[in-house]
XYZ file of C-alpha atoms in Angstrom:
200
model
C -4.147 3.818 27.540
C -7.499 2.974 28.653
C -8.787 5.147 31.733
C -9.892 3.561 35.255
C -13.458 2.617 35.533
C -15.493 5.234 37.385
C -15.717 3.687 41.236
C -16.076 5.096 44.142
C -15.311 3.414 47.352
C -17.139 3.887 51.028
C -15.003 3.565 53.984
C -17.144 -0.105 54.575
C -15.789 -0.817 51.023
C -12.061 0.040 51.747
C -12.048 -2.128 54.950
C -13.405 -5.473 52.695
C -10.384 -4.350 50.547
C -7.730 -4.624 53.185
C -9.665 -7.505 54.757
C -9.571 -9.538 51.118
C -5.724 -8.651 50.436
C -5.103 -10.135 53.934
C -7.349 -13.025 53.195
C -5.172 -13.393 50.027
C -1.835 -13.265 51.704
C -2.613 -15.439 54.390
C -4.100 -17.757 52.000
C -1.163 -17.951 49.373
C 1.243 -18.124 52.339
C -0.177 -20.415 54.559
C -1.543 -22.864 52.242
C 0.024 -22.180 48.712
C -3.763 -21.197 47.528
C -5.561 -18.902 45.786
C -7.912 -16.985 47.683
C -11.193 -16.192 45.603
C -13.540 -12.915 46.679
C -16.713 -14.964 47.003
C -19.633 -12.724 47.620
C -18.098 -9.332 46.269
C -19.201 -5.838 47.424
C -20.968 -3.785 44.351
C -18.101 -1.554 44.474
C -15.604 -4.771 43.650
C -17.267 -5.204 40.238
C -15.790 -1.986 39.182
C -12.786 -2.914 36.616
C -10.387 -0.490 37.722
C -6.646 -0.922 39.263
C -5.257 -1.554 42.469
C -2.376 -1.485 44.168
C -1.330 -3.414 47.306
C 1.292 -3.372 50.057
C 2.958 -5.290 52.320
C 5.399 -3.834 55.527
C 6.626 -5.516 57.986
C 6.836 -4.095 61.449
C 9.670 -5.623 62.515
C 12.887 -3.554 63.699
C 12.908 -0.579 61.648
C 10.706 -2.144 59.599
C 10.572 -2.731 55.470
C 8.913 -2.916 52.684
C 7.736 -6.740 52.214
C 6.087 -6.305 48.782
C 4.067 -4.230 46.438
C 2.392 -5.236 43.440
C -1.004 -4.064 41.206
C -1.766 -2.082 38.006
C -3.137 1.740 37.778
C -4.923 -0.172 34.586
C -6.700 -3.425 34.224
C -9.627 -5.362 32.815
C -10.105 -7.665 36.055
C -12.745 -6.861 38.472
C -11.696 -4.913 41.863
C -12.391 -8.045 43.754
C -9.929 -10.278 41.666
C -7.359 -7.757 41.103
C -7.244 -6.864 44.959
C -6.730 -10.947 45.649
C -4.018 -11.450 42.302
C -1.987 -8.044 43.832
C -1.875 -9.268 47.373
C -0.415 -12.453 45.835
C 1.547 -11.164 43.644
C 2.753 -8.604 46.340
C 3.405 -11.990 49.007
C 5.527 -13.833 46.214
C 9.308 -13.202 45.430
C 8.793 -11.903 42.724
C 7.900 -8.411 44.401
C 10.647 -7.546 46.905
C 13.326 -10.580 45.901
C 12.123 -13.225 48.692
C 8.558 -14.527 49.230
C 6.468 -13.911 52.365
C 7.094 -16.635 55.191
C 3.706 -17.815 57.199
C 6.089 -16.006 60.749
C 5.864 -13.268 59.063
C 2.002 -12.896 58.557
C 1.483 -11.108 62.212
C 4.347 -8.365 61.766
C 2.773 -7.305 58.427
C 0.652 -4.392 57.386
C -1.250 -4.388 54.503
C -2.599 -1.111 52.248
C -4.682 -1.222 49.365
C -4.262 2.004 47.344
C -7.762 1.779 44.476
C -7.467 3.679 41.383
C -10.681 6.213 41.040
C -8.792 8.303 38.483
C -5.689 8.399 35.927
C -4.663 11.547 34.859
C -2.198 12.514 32.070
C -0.221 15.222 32.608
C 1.622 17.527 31.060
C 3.373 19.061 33.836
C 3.961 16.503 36.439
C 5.700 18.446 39.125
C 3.355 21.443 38.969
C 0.182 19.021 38.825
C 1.234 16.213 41.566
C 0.129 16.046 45.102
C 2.488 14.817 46.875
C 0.545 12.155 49.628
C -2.357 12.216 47.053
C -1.131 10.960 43.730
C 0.178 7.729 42.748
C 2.468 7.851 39.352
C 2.899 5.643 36.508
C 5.341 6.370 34.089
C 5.567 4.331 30.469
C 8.358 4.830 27.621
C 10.787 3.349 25.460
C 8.934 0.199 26.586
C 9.159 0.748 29.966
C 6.774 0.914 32.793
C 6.505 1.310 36.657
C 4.425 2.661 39.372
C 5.071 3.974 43.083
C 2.858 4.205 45.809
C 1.148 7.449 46.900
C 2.104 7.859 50.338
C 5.765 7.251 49.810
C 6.827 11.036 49.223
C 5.245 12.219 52.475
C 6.655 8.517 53.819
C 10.276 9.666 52.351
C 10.426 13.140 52.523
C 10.876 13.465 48.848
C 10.003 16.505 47.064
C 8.166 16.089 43.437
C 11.331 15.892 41.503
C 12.596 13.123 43.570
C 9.276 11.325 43.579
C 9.196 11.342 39.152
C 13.144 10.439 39.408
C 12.514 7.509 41.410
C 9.988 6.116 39.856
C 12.300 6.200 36.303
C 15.057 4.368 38.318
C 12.473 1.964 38.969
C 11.135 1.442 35.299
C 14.550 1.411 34.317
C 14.582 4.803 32.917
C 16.978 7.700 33.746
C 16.394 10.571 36.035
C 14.409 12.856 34.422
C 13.194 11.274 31.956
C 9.580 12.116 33.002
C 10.403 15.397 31.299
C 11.042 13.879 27.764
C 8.408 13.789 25.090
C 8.606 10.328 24.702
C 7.870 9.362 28.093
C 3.952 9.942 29.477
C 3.550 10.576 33.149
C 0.350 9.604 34.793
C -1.406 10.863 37.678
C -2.967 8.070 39.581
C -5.842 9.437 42.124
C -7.857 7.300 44.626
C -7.894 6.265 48.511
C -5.714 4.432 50.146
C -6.776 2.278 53.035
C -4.660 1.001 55.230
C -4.365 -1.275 58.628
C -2.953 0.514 61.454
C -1.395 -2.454 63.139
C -1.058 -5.624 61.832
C -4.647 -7.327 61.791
C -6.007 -3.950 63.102
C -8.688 -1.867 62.957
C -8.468 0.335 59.248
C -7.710 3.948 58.371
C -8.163 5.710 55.114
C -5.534 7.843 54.204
């Protein structure tokens, strides 16, 4: 497993991030395109992963789409535009992102500064802090890592869930053939749809 590029983001950098996945939705939505970076920040050079997420503000709200890679040999920049697409597209939450939806959405963009493996995942997680990646029995899948604190889960729940989601049974983080990761990095997030931009 190759480890995420050293990078470290300013809070100027995190707002081009959220700015360029909503450049990227709008873009694939709207017009069916593909959005590119243009002039990139130095930070966007970095080859690190990225995750980004969609929510839609409607009613009780839901989750529109999520999509990235803790690991990657793109550029920030391009990865940040391909996840937002990728996140936008049905094949993320089952149905793609329609152009009505665009103003009810709000977009994070969680950037991977740091992968850890670990051991001991519910002694060594931070629940709020730490994205995780698990990968066995050719199997993968990541969660986001405000969705604990987001969901009341404790750590146990958090691991579990993520197996369910690569397909692997509860508790399988706890096998030997199974690697937990600990994915560490800001998140940056609007806090409206089209709003101003909080790191969390």
């Amino acid at each position: 497993m190759s480890e995420a590029q050293a990078v470290t983001l300013t809070y100027e950098d995190g707002t081009r991030a959220v700015e360029l996945a909503r450049e990227a939705v709008n873009s694939y939505v709207i017009n069916g395109q593909r959005e590119q970076p243009g002039s990139m920040r130095e930070a966007f050079y970095a080859r690190t992963g990225v995750f980004v997420r969609l929510e839609s503000t409607r009613g009780r709200g839901s989750l529109r789409g999520c999509a990235g890679a803790h690991e990657t040999s793109e550029q920030l920049g391009h990865v940040i535009v391909n996840s937002a697409i990728s996140a936008a597209s049905d094949d993320s939450c089952g149905s793609e992102v329609e152009p009505a939806e665009l103003s009810n959405l709000e977009i994070s963009v969680f950037v991977v500064e740091d992968t850890v493996l670990t051991d001991d995942p519910a002694n060594d997680i931070e629940l709020g802090t730490h994205g995780v990646a698990v990968e066995g029995r050719g199997e993968r899948a990541s969660m986001f890592p405000t969705l604990p604190v987001e969901n009341d889960w404790s750590a146990f729940e958090y691991l579990d869930r993520t197996c369910r989601k690569a397909g692997l049974p509860r508790g399988a983080w706890e096998d030997d053939d199974v690697a937990v990761l600990l994915v560490d990095g800001p998140v940056f997030r609007e806090r409206e749809p089209e709003g101003s931009i909080e790191r969390i």
